[in-house]
């Protein structure tokens, strides 16, 4: 039954998979991750390769190559245990596959190794992983707007993500954070983001280190009445982030279900109070005229 469900889910999401995979970054990454396998098994190419097999067949893997590929599989499985999105799984697979390909090509022929390493370097410098551009209810702050927005209404709870474009963890968490905003955004609970790499002064003011060694990006901070209530990951005495997995556990850790229900009850209570005090007011609903998230002033393309 589980297998049938998986197959049905695969075909149901097949259009989305096609849309996701047919991008230059993923197409080239797949080709470069499987380059050694293609060359070793491709008729017309493999016959000219060196081999350490006892039977002298250049179109099959020798024992050392099999060992490297098995080690690659083990590393990818270990790293993907903490992966929460398809992008994270694919990113881990691509990264370690390229490292294994570099080792395999240098072992096979130093000239092939140098050529492959040069191609990898050019690819990393010119082709970036696509950013999440899907639907979301997120306010993008700048250094001039973040303080005013957080202190504008004491009844609004903000969950703000400090991120940087160069951080792969931030890129992987982008879709998860967007889905959370779609599910939990309401009048009293809102979601925001600020580029800590771009606005370094804001990051320092809110004590978020942008150093890769500190491992504080992304950082999620919960603000109530303009004051910080909690953040993840937490920071130890050495100003280094305590290991924490960014996934759906954000719901549990930040009590999003409770905050959402409390916000809805608060909105309902204000609406009922307004109806009692102003029964003749046309369309007497919520006193808060801004029932939806403000349209972002900064384009998502600035990310």
PDB file of C-alpha atoms in Angstrom:
ATOM      1  CA  UNK A   1       0.000   0.000   0.000  1.00  0.00           C
ATOM      2  CA  UNK A   2       2.838   2.366   0.865  1.00  0.00           C
ATOM      3  CA  UNK A   3       4.501   1.679  -2.478  1.00  0.00           C
ATOM      4  CA  UNK A   4       1.271   2.410  -4.364  1.00  0.00           C
ATOM      5  CA  UNK A   5       0.833   5.660  -2.426  1.00  0.00           C
ATOM      6  CA  UNK A   6       4.384   6.687  -3.276  1.00  0.00           C
ATOM      7  CA  UNK A   7       3.901   5.963  -6.966  1.00  0.00           C
ATOM      8  CA  UNK A   8       0.617   7.905  -7.043  1.00  0.00           C
ATOM      9  CA  UNK A   9       2.246  10.848  -5.248  1.00  0.00           C
ATOM     10  CA  UNK A  10       5.146  10.785  -7.712  1.00  0.00           C
ATOM     11  CA  UNK A  11       2.894  10.986 -10.766  1.00  0.00           C
ATOM     12  CA  UNK A  12       0.698  13.598  -9.081  1.00  0.00           C
ATOM     13  CA  UNK A  13       3.676  15.886  -8.506  1.00  0.00           C
ATOM     14  CA  UNK A  14       5.353  15.013 -11.812  1.00  0.00           C
ATOM     15  CA  UNK A  15       4.587  18.399 -13.452  1.00  0.00           C
ATOM     16  CA  UNK A  16       6.179  20.187 -10.486  1.00  0.00           C
ATOM     17  CA  UNK A  17       9.197  17.883 -10.659  1.00  0.00           C
ATOM     18  CA  UNK A  18       9.637  18.641 -14.359  1.00  0.00           C
ATOM     19  CA  UNK A  19       9.364  22.365 -13.676  1.00  0.00           C
ATOM     20  CA  UNK A  20      11.915  22.079 -10.875  1.00  0.00           C
ATOM     21  CA  UNK A  21      14.467  19.904 -12.628  1.00  0.00           C
ATOM     22  CA  UNK A  22      14.500  21.592 -16.040  1.00  0.00           C
ATOM     23  CA  UNK A  23      16.641  24.510 -14.959  1.00  0.00           C
ATOM     24  CA  UNK A  24      20.241  25.095 -16.086  1.00  0.00           C
ATOM     25  CA  UNK A  25      21.652  24.698 -12.576  1.00  0.00           C
ATOM     26  CA  UNK A  26      20.103  21.269 -11.998  1.00  0.00           C
ATOM     27  CA  UNK A  27      20.673  19.965 -15.527  1.00  0.00           C
ATOM     28  CA  UNK A  28      24.386  20.860 -15.465  1.00  0.00           C
ATOM     29  CA  UNK A  29      24.754  19.589 -11.886  1.00  0.00           C
ATOM     30  CA  UNK A  30      23.272  16.217 -12.849  1.00  0.00           C
ATOM     31  CA  UNK A  31      25.630  15.932 -15.819  1.00  0.00           C
ATOM     32  CA  UNK A  32      28.695  16.900 -13.780  1.00  0.00           C
ATOM     33  CA  UNK A  33      27.719  14.610 -10.897  1.00  0.00           C
ATOM     34  CA  UNK A  34      27.450  11.617 -13.241  1.00  0.00           C
ATOM     35  CA  UNK A  35      30.360  12.569 -15.531  1.00  0.00           C
ATOM     36  CA  UNK A  36      32.663   9.756 -14.396  1.00  0.00           C
ATOM     37  CA  UNK A  37      29.904   7.144 -14.624  1.00  0.00           C
ATOM     38  CA  UNK A  38      29.083   8.281 -18.169  1.00  0.00           C
ATOM     39  CA  UNK A  39      32.699   8.211 -19.352  1.00  0.00           C
ATOM     40  CA  UNK A  40      33.458   4.881 -17.691  1.00  0.00           C
ATOM     41  CA  UNK A  41      30.379   3.189 -19.190  1.00  0.00           C
ATOM     42  CA  UNK A  42      29.997   4.980 -22.530  1.00  0.00           C
ATOM     43  CA  UNK A  43      30.995   2.802 -25.526  1.00  0.00           C
ATOM     44  CA  UNK A  44      33.584   4.528 -27.672  1.00  0.00           C
ATOM     45  CA  UNK A  45      35.051   6.405 -24.718  1.00  0.00           C
ATOM     46  CA  UNK A  46      35.669   3.791 -22.071  1.00  0.00           C
ATOM     47  CA  UNK A  47      37.904   1.684 -24.353  1.00  0.00           C
ATOM     48  CA  UNK A  48      40.634   4.356 -24.140  1.00  0.00           C
ATOM     49  CA  UNK A  49      40.646   4.629 -20.344  1.00  0.00           C
ATOM     50  CA  UNK A  50      43.111   3.106 -17.912  1.00  0.00           C
ATOM     51  CA  UNK A  51      41.965   0.366 -15.565  1.00  0.00           C
ATOM     52  CA  UNK A  52      43.304  -1.703 -12.672  1.00  0.00           C
ATOM     53  CA  UNK A  53      40.924  -4.603 -13.189  1.00  0.00           C
ATOM     54  CA  UNK A  54      42.507  -8.057 -13.434  1.00  0.00           C
ATOM     55  CA  UNK A  55      40.522  -8.846 -16.575  1.00  0.00           C
ATOM     56  CA  UNK A  56      41.656  -5.578 -18.175  1.00  0.00           C
ATOM     57  CA  UNK A  57      38.091  -4.463 -19.019  1.00  0.00           C
ATOM     58  CA  UNK A  58      38.220  -0.612 -19.150  1.00  0.00           C
ATOM     59  CA  UNK A  59      34.430  -0.274 -19.277  1.00  0.00           C
ATOM     60  CA  UNK A  60      33.844  -1.607 -15.735  1.00  0.00           C
ATOM     61  CA  UNK A  61      34.721  -0.132 -12.355  1.00  0.00           C
ATOM     62  CA  UNK A  62      37.750  -1.487 -10.526  1.00  0.00           C
ATOM     63  CA  UNK A  63      37.633  -2.270  -6.839  1.00  0.00           C
ATOM     64  CA  UNK A  64      38.983   1.143  -5.770  1.00  0.00           C
ATOM     65  CA  UNK A  65      36.368   3.010  -7.793  1.00  0.00           C
ATOM     66  CA  UNK A  66      33.603   0.865  -6.310  1.00  0.00           C
ATOM     67  CA  UNK A  67      34.980   1.628  -2.859  1.00  0.00           C
ATOM     68  CA  UNK A  68      34.900   5.383  -3.510  1.00  0.00           C
ATOM     69  CA  UNK A  69      31.337   5.217  -4.856  1.00  0.00           C
ATOM     70  CA  UNK A  70      30.161   3.184  -1.855  1.00  0.00           C
ATOM     71  CA  UNK A  71      31.784   5.698   0.492  1.00  0.00           C
ATOM     72  CA  UNK A  72      30.017   8.480  -1.429  1.00  0.00           C
ATOM     73  CA  UNK A  73      26.658   6.740  -0.928  1.00  0.00           C
ATOM     74  CA  UNK A  74      27.260   6.412   2.810  1.00  0.00           C
ATOM     75  CA  UNK A  75      28.218  10.093   3.177  1.00  0.00           C
ATOM     76  CA  UNK A  76      25.169  11.271   1.220  1.00  0.00           C
ATOM     77  CA  UNK A  77      22.843   9.102   3.307  1.00  0.00           C
ATOM     78  CA  UNK A  78      24.312  10.464   6.541  1.00  0.00           C
ATOM     79  CA  UNK A  79      24.079  14.089   5.416  1.00  0.00           C
ATOM     80  CA  UNK A  80      20.546  13.711   4.077  1.00  0.00           C
ATOM     81  CA  UNK A  81      19.240  12.496   7.427  1.00  0.00           C
ATOM     82  CA  UNK A  82      18.915  16.153   8.456  1.00  0.00           C
ATOM     83  CA  UNK A  83      17.725  17.393   5.066  1.00  0.00           C
ATOM     84  CA  UNK A  84      14.110  18.575   5.057  1.00  0.00           C
ATOM     85  CA  UNK A  85      13.529  19.755   1.500  1.00  0.00           C
ATOM     86  CA  UNK A  86      14.137  18.363  -1.959  1.00  0.00           C
ATOM     87  CA  UNK A  87      16.629  21.162  -2.594  1.00  0.00           C
ATOM     88  CA  UNK A  88      18.684  20.102   0.427  1.00  0.00           C
ATOM     89  CA  UNK A  89      18.712  16.456  -0.642  1.00  0.00           C
ATOM     90  CA  UNK A  90      19.747  17.410  -4.165  1.00  0.00           C
ATOM     91  CA  UNK A  91      22.352  19.893  -2.920  1.00  0.00           C
ATOM     92  CA  UNK A  92      24.058  17.302  -0.715  1.00  0.00           C
ATOM     93  CA  UNK A  93      24.005  14.746  -3.515  1.00  0.00           C
ATOM     94  CA  UNK A  94      25.471  17.171  -6.064  1.00  0.00           C
ATOM     95  CA  UNK A  95      28.183  18.497  -3.773  1.00  0.00           C
ATOM     96  CA  UNK A  96      29.583  15.151  -2.608  1.00  0.00           C
ATOM     97  CA  UNK A  97      29.182  13.593  -6.069  1.00  0.00           C
ATOM     98  CA  UNK A  98      31.326  16.341  -7.576  1.00  0.00           C
ATOM     99  CA  UNK A  99      33.976  15.837  -4.900  1.00  0.00           C
ATOM    100  CA  UNK A 100      33.986  12.091  -5.629  1.00  0.00           C
ATOM    101  CA  UNK A 101      34.237  12.809  -9.367  1.00  0.00           C
ATOM    102  CA  UNK A 102      37.286  15.008  -8.806  1.00  0.00           C
ATOM    103  CA  UNK A 103      39.011  12.171  -6.911  1.00  0.00           C
ATOM    104  CA  UNK A 104      38.030   9.579  -9.510  1.00  0.00           C
ATOM    105  CA  UNK A 105      39.177  11.674 -12.481  1.00  0.00           C
ATOM    106  CA  UNK A 106      42.533  12.561 -10.890  1.00  0.00           C
ATOM    107  CA  UNK A 107      43.056   8.894 -10.082  1.00  0.00           C
ATOM    108  CA  UNK A 108      42.173   7.912 -13.634  1.00  0.00           C
ATOM    109  CA  UNK A 109      44.208  10.564 -15.479  1.00  0.00           C
ATOM    110  CA  UNK A 110      45.661  13.773 -14.090  1.00  0.00           C
ATOM    111  CA  UNK A 111      44.751  15.623 -17.295  1.00  0.00           C
ATOM    112  CA  UNK A 112      41.095  14.619 -16.946  1.00  0.00           C
ATOM    113  CA  UNK A 113      41.227  15.619 -13.296  1.00  0.00           C
ATOM    114  CA  UNK A 114      42.532  19.096 -14.099  1.00  0.00           C
ATOM    115  CA  UNK A 115      39.929  19.546 -16.848  1.00  0.00           C
ATOM    116  CA  UNK A 116      37.063  18.435 -14.603  1.00  0.00           C
ATOM    117  CA  UNK A 117      38.255  20.627 -11.726  1.00  0.00           C
ATOM    118  CA  UNK A 118      38.412  23.641 -14.058  1.00  0.00           C
ATOM    119  CA  UNK A 119      34.855  22.955 -15.245  1.00  0.00           C
ATOM    120  CA  UNK A 120      33.642  22.652 -11.660  1.00  0.00           C
ATOM    121  CA  UNK A 121      35.303  25.949 -10.725  1.00  0.00           C
ATOM    122  CA  UNK A 122      33.737  27.739 -13.702  1.00  0.00           C
ATOM    123  CA  UNK A 123      30.333  26.253 -12.875  1.00  0.00           C
ATOM    124  CA  UNK A 124      30.453  27.356  -9.235  1.00  0.00           C
ATOM    125  CA  UNK A 125      31.459  30.892 -10.209  1.00  0.00           C
ATOM    126  CA  UNK A 126      28.892  31.393 -12.971  1.00  0.00           C
ATOM    127  CA  UNK A 127      25.832  29.293 -12.075  1.00  0.00           C
ATOM    128  CA  UNK A 128      24.038  29.768  -8.759  1.00  0.00           C
ATOM    129  CA  UNK A 129      21.348  27.611  -7.211  1.00  0.00           C
ATOM    130  CA  UNK A 130      17.890  29.047  -8.028  1.00  0.00           C
ATOM    131  CA  UNK A 131      16.276  31.006  -5.214  1.00  0.00           C
ATOM    132  CA  UNK A 132      12.784  30.205  -3.992  1.00  0.00           C
ATOM    133  CA  UNK A 133      10.349  32.496  -5.813  1.00  0.00           C
ATOM    134  CA  UNK A 134       7.063  30.890  -4.846  1.00  0.00           C
ATOM    135  CA  UNK A 135       4.053  32.400  -3.049  1.00  0.00           C
ATOM    136  CA  UNK A 136       4.562  33.746   0.463  1.00  0.00           C
ATOM    137  CA  UNK A 137       3.200  36.230   3.022  1.00  0.00           C
ATOM    138  CA  UNK A 138       6.514  37.718   4.098  1.00  0.00           C
ATOM    139  CA  UNK A 139       7.512  41.324   4.697  1.00  0.00           C
ATOM    140  CA  UNK A 140      11.031  42.142   3.529  1.00  0.00           C
ATOM    141  CA  UNK A 141      12.663  44.684   5.849  1.00  0.00           C
ATOM    142  CA  UNK A 142      15.463  47.136   5.233  1.00  0.00           C
ATOM    143  CA  UNK A 143      17.674  48.936   7.741  1.00  0.00           C
ATOM    144  CA  UNK A 144      15.222  51.860   7.683  1.00  0.00           C
ATOM    145  CA  UNK A 145      11.973  49.924   8.122  1.00  0.00           C
ATOM    146  CA  UNK A 146      12.616  47.038  10.517  1.00  0.00           C
ATOM    147  CA  UNK A 147      12.469  49.020  13.792  1.00  0.00           C
ATOM    148  CA  UNK A 148       9.365  50.946  12.763  1.00  0.00           C
ATOM    149  CA  UNK A 149       7.507  47.808  11.671  1.00  0.00           C
ATOM    150  CA  UNK A 150       8.349  45.821  14.797  1.00  0.00           C
ATOM    151  CA  UNK A 151       7.194  48.647  17.079  1.00  0.00           C
ATOM    152  CA  UNK A 152       4.222  49.855  15.035  1.00  0.00           C
ATOM    153  CA  UNK A 153       1.583  47.708  16.765  1.00  0.00           C
ATOM    154  CA  UNK A 154       2.208  46.057  20.131  1.00  0.00           C
ATOM    155  CA  UNK A 155      -0.546  43.520  19.423  1.00  0.00           C
ATOM    156  CA  UNK A 156       1.315  42.049  16.434  1.00  0.00           C
ATOM    157  CA  UNK A 157       3.761  39.190  16.926  1.00  0.00           C
ATOM    158  CA  UNK A 158       6.573  39.031  14.382  1.00  0.00           C
ATOM    159  CA  UNK A 159       8.747  36.082  13.418  1.00  0.00           C
ATOM    160  CA  UNK A 160      11.763  37.506  11.601  1.00  0.00           C
ATOM    161  CA  UNK A 161      14.373  35.520   9.705  1.00  0.00           C
ATOM    162  CA  UNK A 162      17.889  36.927   9.438  1.00  0.00           C
ATOM    163  CA  UNK A 163      19.412  35.439   6.290  1.00  0.00           C
ATOM    164  CA  UNK A 164      22.207  35.856   3.762  1.00  0.00           C
ATOM    165  CA  UNK A 165      22.200  35.052   0.059  1.00  0.00           C
ATOM    166  CA  UNK A 166      25.498  33.155   0.243  1.00  0.00           C
ATOM    167  CA  UNK A 167      24.224  30.718   2.897  1.00  0.00           C
ATOM    168  CA  UNK A 168      23.029  27.393   1.507  1.00  0.00           C
ATOM    169  CA  UNK A 169      21.106  26.774   4.753  1.00  0.00           C
ATOM    170  CA  UNK A 170      19.167  30.004   4.216  1.00  0.00           C
ATOM    171  CA  UNK A 171      18.356  29.024   0.634  1.00  0.00           C
ATOM    172  CA  UNK A 172      17.139  25.608   1.744  1.00  0.00           C
ATOM    173  CA  UNK A 173      15.004  27.065   4.529  1.00  0.00           C
ATOM    174  CA  UNK A 174      13.400  29.677   2.243  1.00  0.00           C
ATOM    175  CA  UNK A 175      10.632  27.381   0.978  1.00  0.00           C
ATOM    176  CA  UNK A 176       9.878  26.074   4.500  1.00  0.00           C
ATOM    177  CA  UNK A 177       9.600  29.607   5.895  1.00  0.00           C
ATOM    178  CA  UNK A 178       7.380  30.635   2.976  1.00  0.00           C
ATOM    179  CA  UNK A 179       5.041  27.687   3.598  1.00  0.00           C
ATOM    180  CA  UNK A 180       4.830  28.609   7.280  1.00  0.00           C
ATOM    181  CA  UNK A 181       3.866  32.162   6.331  1.00  0.00           C
ATOM    182  CA  UNK A 182       1.149  30.888   4.003  1.00  0.00           C
ATOM    183  CA  UNK A 183      -0.292  28.714   6.762  1.00  0.00           C
ATOM    184  CA  UNK A 184       0.001  30.945   9.837  1.00  0.00           C
ATOM    185  CA  UNK A 185       0.050  34.552   8.630  1.00  0.00           C
ATOM    186  CA  UNK A 186      -2.798  36.621  10.070  1.00  0.00           C
ATOM    187  CA  UNK A 187      -3.457  40.052  11.549  1.00  0.00           C
ATOM    188  CA  UNK A 188      -1.713  39.349  14.849  1.00  0.00           C
ATOM    189  CA  UNK A 189       1.025  36.997  13.601  1.00  0.00           C
ATOM    190  CA  UNK A 190       3.275  38.091  10.777  1.00  0.00           C
ATOM    191  CA  UNK A 191       6.456  36.944   9.128  1.00  0.00           C
ATOM    192  CA  UNK A 192       9.419  39.040   8.050  1.00  0.00           C
ATOM    193  CA  UNK A 193      12.900  38.669   6.607  1.00  0.00           C
ATOM    194  CA  UNK A 194      15.970  40.867   6.493  1.00  0.00           C
ATOM    195  CA  UNK A 195      19.205  40.343   4.599  1.00  0.00           C
ATOM    196  CA  UNK A 196      21.783  40.284   7.404  1.00  0.00           C
ATOM    197  CA  UNK A 197      24.609  40.117   4.877  1.00  0.00           C
ATOM    198  CA  UNK A 198      23.415  43.310   3.204  1.00  0.00           C
ATOM    199  CA  UNK A 199      22.432  45.219   6.355  1.00  0.00           C
ATOM    200  CA  UNK A 200      25.367  44.405   8.596  1.00  0.00           C
ATOM    201  CA  UNK A 201      24.581  47.166  11.108  1.00  0.00           C
ATOM    202  CA  UNK A 202      21.109  45.735  11.706  1.00  0.00           C
ATOM    203  CA  UNK A 203      22.595  42.273  12.239  1.00  0.00           C
ATOM    204  CA  UNK A 204      25.024  43.660  14.830  1.00  0.00           C
ATOM    205  CA  UNK A 205      22.224  45.567  16.581  1.00  0.00           C
ATOM    206  CA  UNK A 206      20.181  42.376  16.921  1.00  0.00           C
ATOM    207  CA  UNK A 207      23.291  40.339  17.804  1.00  0.00           C
ATOM    208  CA  UNK A 208      23.233  38.077  14.758  1.00  0.00           C
ATOM    209  CA  UNK A 209      26.705  37.208  13.514  1.00  0.00           C
ATOM    210  CA  UNK A 210      27.142  36.951   9.747  1.00  0.00           C
ATOM    211  CA  UNK A 211      30.400  35.016  10.033  1.00  0.00           C
ATOM    212  CA  UNK A 212      30.253  31.521   8.480  1.00  0.00           C
ATOM    213  CA  UNK A 213      32.163  30.198  11.512  1.00  0.00           C
ATOM    214  CA  UNK A 214      29.447  31.367  13.918  1.00  0.00           C
ATOM    215  CA  UNK A 215      26.781  29.360  12.055  1.00  0.00           C
ATOM    216  CA  UNK A 216      24.026  31.775  13.098  1.00  0.00           C
ATOM    217  CA  UNK A 217      22.416  32.069   9.664  1.00  0.00           C
ATOM    218  CA  UNK A 218      19.582  31.638   9.292  1.00  0.00           C
ATOM    219  CA  UNK A 219      18.366  32.954  12.656  1.00  0.00           C
ATOM    220  CA  UNK A 220      14.683  33.086  13.596  1.00  0.00           C
ATOM    221  CA  UNK A 221      13.721  35.700  16.175  1.00  0.00           C
ATOM    222  CA  UNK A 222      10.275  36.038  17.766  1.00  0.00           C
ATOM    223  CA  UNK A 223       9.281  39.630  18.614  1.00  0.00           C
ATOM    224  CA  UNK A 224       6.329  40.634  20.780  1.00  0.00           C
ATOM    225  CA  UNK A 225       5.603  44.310  21.439  1.00  0.00           C
ATOM    226  CA  UNK A 226       8.853  45.114  19.666  1.00  0.00           C
ATOM    227  CA  UNK A 227      10.945  43.049  22.103  1.00  0.00           C
ATOM    228  CA  UNK A 228      12.775  39.823  21.434  1.00  0.00           C
ATOM    229  CA  UNK A 229      11.164  36.864  23.190  1.00  0.00           C
ATOM    230  CA  UNK A 230      13.136  33.932  21.794  1.00  0.00           C
ATOM    231  CA  UNK A 231      15.424  32.967  18.968  1.00  0.00           C
ATOM    232  CA  UNK A 232      16.723  29.873  17.241  1.00  0.00           C
ATOM    233  CA  UNK A 233      19.430  28.822  17.043  1.00  0.00           C
ATOM    234  CA  UNK A 234      20.463  29.871  20.531  1.00  0.00           C
ATOM    235  CA  UNK A 235      23.956  31.262  21.063  1.00  0.00           C
ATOM    236  CA  UNK A 236      26.435  29.941  23.623  1.00  0.00           C
ATOM    237  CA  UNK A 237      28.989  31.887  25.676  1.00  0.00           C
ATOM    238  CA  UNK A 238      31.462  31.822  22.770  1.00  0.00           C
ATOM    239  CA  UNK A 239      28.909  33.493  20.481  1.00  0.00           C
ATOM    240  CA  UNK A 240      28.492  30.334  18.452  1.00  0.00           C
ATOM    241  CA  UNK A 241      25.160  28.883  17.498  1.00  0.00           C
ATOM    242  CA  UNK A 242      23.918  25.789  19.306  1.00  0.00           C
ATOM    243  CA  UNK A 243      23.101  23.102  16.743  1.00  0.00           C
ATOM    244  CA  UNK A 244      19.445  23.247  15.738  1.00  0.00           C
ATOM    245  CA  UNK A 245      17.609  21.814  12.741  1.00  0.00           C
ATOM    246  CA  UNK A 246      15.526  24.254  10.684  1.00  0.00           C
ATOM    247  CA  UNK A 247      12.472  22.277   9.675  1.00  0.00           C
ATOM    248  CA  UNK A 248       8.823  21.952  10.568  1.00  0.00           C
ATOM    249  CA  UNK A 249       9.923  21.813  14.225  1.00  0.00           C
ATOM    250  CA  UNK A 250       9.677  25.618  14.041  1.00  0.00           C
ATOM    251  CA  UNK A 251       5.943  25.092  14.586  1.00  0.00           C
ATOM    252  CA  UNK A 252       6.514  23.327  17.881  1.00  0.00           C
ATOM    253  CA  UNK A 253       9.438  25.431  19.087  1.00  0.00           C
ATOM    254  CA  UNK A 254       7.748  28.781  18.457  1.00  0.00           C
ATOM    255  CA  UNK A 255       4.241  27.574  19.423  1.00  0.00           C
ATOM    256  CA  UNK A 256       2.830  28.740  16.118  1.00  0.00           C
ATOM    257  CA  UNK A 257      -0.464  26.912  16.569  1.00  0.00           C
ATOM    258  CA  UNK A 258      -1.071  28.632  19.920  1.00  0.00           C
ATOM    259  CA  UNK A 259       0.027  32.033  18.613  1.00  0.00           C
ATOM    260  CA  UNK A 260      -2.229  31.668  15.584  1.00  0.00           C
ATOM    261  CA  UNK A 261      -5.272  30.712  17.636  1.00  0.00           C
ATOM    262  CA  UNK A 262      -4.628  33.523  20.122  1.00  0.00           C
ATOM    263  CA  UNK A 263      -4.361  36.012  17.265  1.00  0.00           C
ATOM    264  CA  UNK A 264      -7.613  34.805  15.713  1.00  0.00           C
ATOM    265  CA  UNK A 265      -9.399  35.038  19.060  1.00  0.00           C
ATOM    266  CA  UNK A 266      -8.029  38.539  19.609  1.00  0.00           C
ATOM    267  CA  UNK A 267      -9.253  39.620  16.179  1.00  0.00           C
ATOM    268  CA  UNK A 268     -12.667  38.066  16.795  1.00  0.00           C
ATOM    269  CA  UNK A 269     -12.930  39.782  20.164  1.00  0.00           C
ATOM    270  CA  UNK A 270     -12.071  43.178  18.703  1.00  0.00           C
ATOM    271  CA  UNK A 271     -14.630  42.683  15.933  1.00  0.00           C
ATOM    272  CA  UNK A 272     -17.398  41.786  18.396  1.00  0.00           C
ATOM    273  CA  UNK A 273     -16.496  44.758  20.584  1.00  0.00           C
ATOM    274  CA  UNK A 274     -16.610  47.077  17.596  1.00  0.00           C
ATOM    275  CA  UNK A 275     -20.064  45.806  16.635  1.00  0.00           C
ATOM    276  CA  UNK A 276     -21.393  46.438  20.121  1.00  0.00           C
ATOM    277  CA  UNK A 277     -19.995  49.958  20.321  1.00  0.00           C
ATOM    278  CA  UNK A 278     -20.835  50.957  16.732  1.00  0.00           C
ATOM    279  CA  UNK A 279     -23.897  48.993  15.639  1.00  0.00           C
ATOM    280  CA  UNK A 280     -24.788  51.482  12.912  1.00  0.00           C
ATOM    281  CA  UNK A 281     -21.341  51.507  11.326  1.00  0.00           C
ATOM    282  CA  UNK A 282     -21.537  49.991   7.817  1.00  0.00           C
ATOM    283  CA  UNK A 283     -19.475  46.855   7.398  1.00  0.00           C
ATOM    284  CA  UNK A 284     -18.597  46.867  11.078  1.00  0.00           C
ATOM    285  CA  UNK A 285     -15.785  44.345  11.156  1.00  0.00           C
ATOM    286  CA  UNK A 286     -12.281  44.431  12.516  1.00  0.00           C
ATOM    287  CA  UNK A 287     -10.894  47.770  13.680  1.00  0.00           C
ATOM    288  CA  UNK A 288      -7.620  46.938  12.068  1.00  0.00           C
ATOM    289  CA  UNK A 289      -7.881  48.084   8.437  1.00  0.00           C
ATOM    290  CA  UNK A 290      -4.873  46.017   7.450  1.00  0.00           C
ATOM    291  CA  UNK A 291      -6.178  42.464   7.516  1.00  0.00           C
ATOM    292  CA  UNK A 292      -3.618  41.131   5.065  1.00  0.00           C
ATOM    293  CA  UNK A 293       0.130  41.367   5.008  1.00  0.00           C
ATOM    294  CA  UNK A 294       1.578  44.574   3.594  1.00  0.00           C
ATOM    295  CA  UNK A 295       2.835  44.335   0.043  1.00  0.00           C
ATOM    296  CA  UNK A 296       6.602  44.067   0.221  1.00  0.00           C
ATOM    297  CA  UNK A 297       8.533  47.200  -0.654  1.00  0.00           C
ATOM    298  CA  UNK A 298      11.574  45.280  -1.740  1.00  0.00           C
ATOM    299  CA  UNK A 299      11.336  42.876  -4.624  1.00  0.00           C
ATOM    300  CA  UNK A 300      12.176  39.262  -3.913  1.00  0.00           C
ATOM    301  CA  UNK A 301      14.612  39.508  -6.779  1.00  0.00           C
ATOM    302  CA  UNK A 302      16.823  41.687  -4.548  1.00  0.00           C
ATOM    303  CA  UNK A 303      17.573  38.536  -2.591  1.00  0.00           C
TER     304      UNK A 303
END
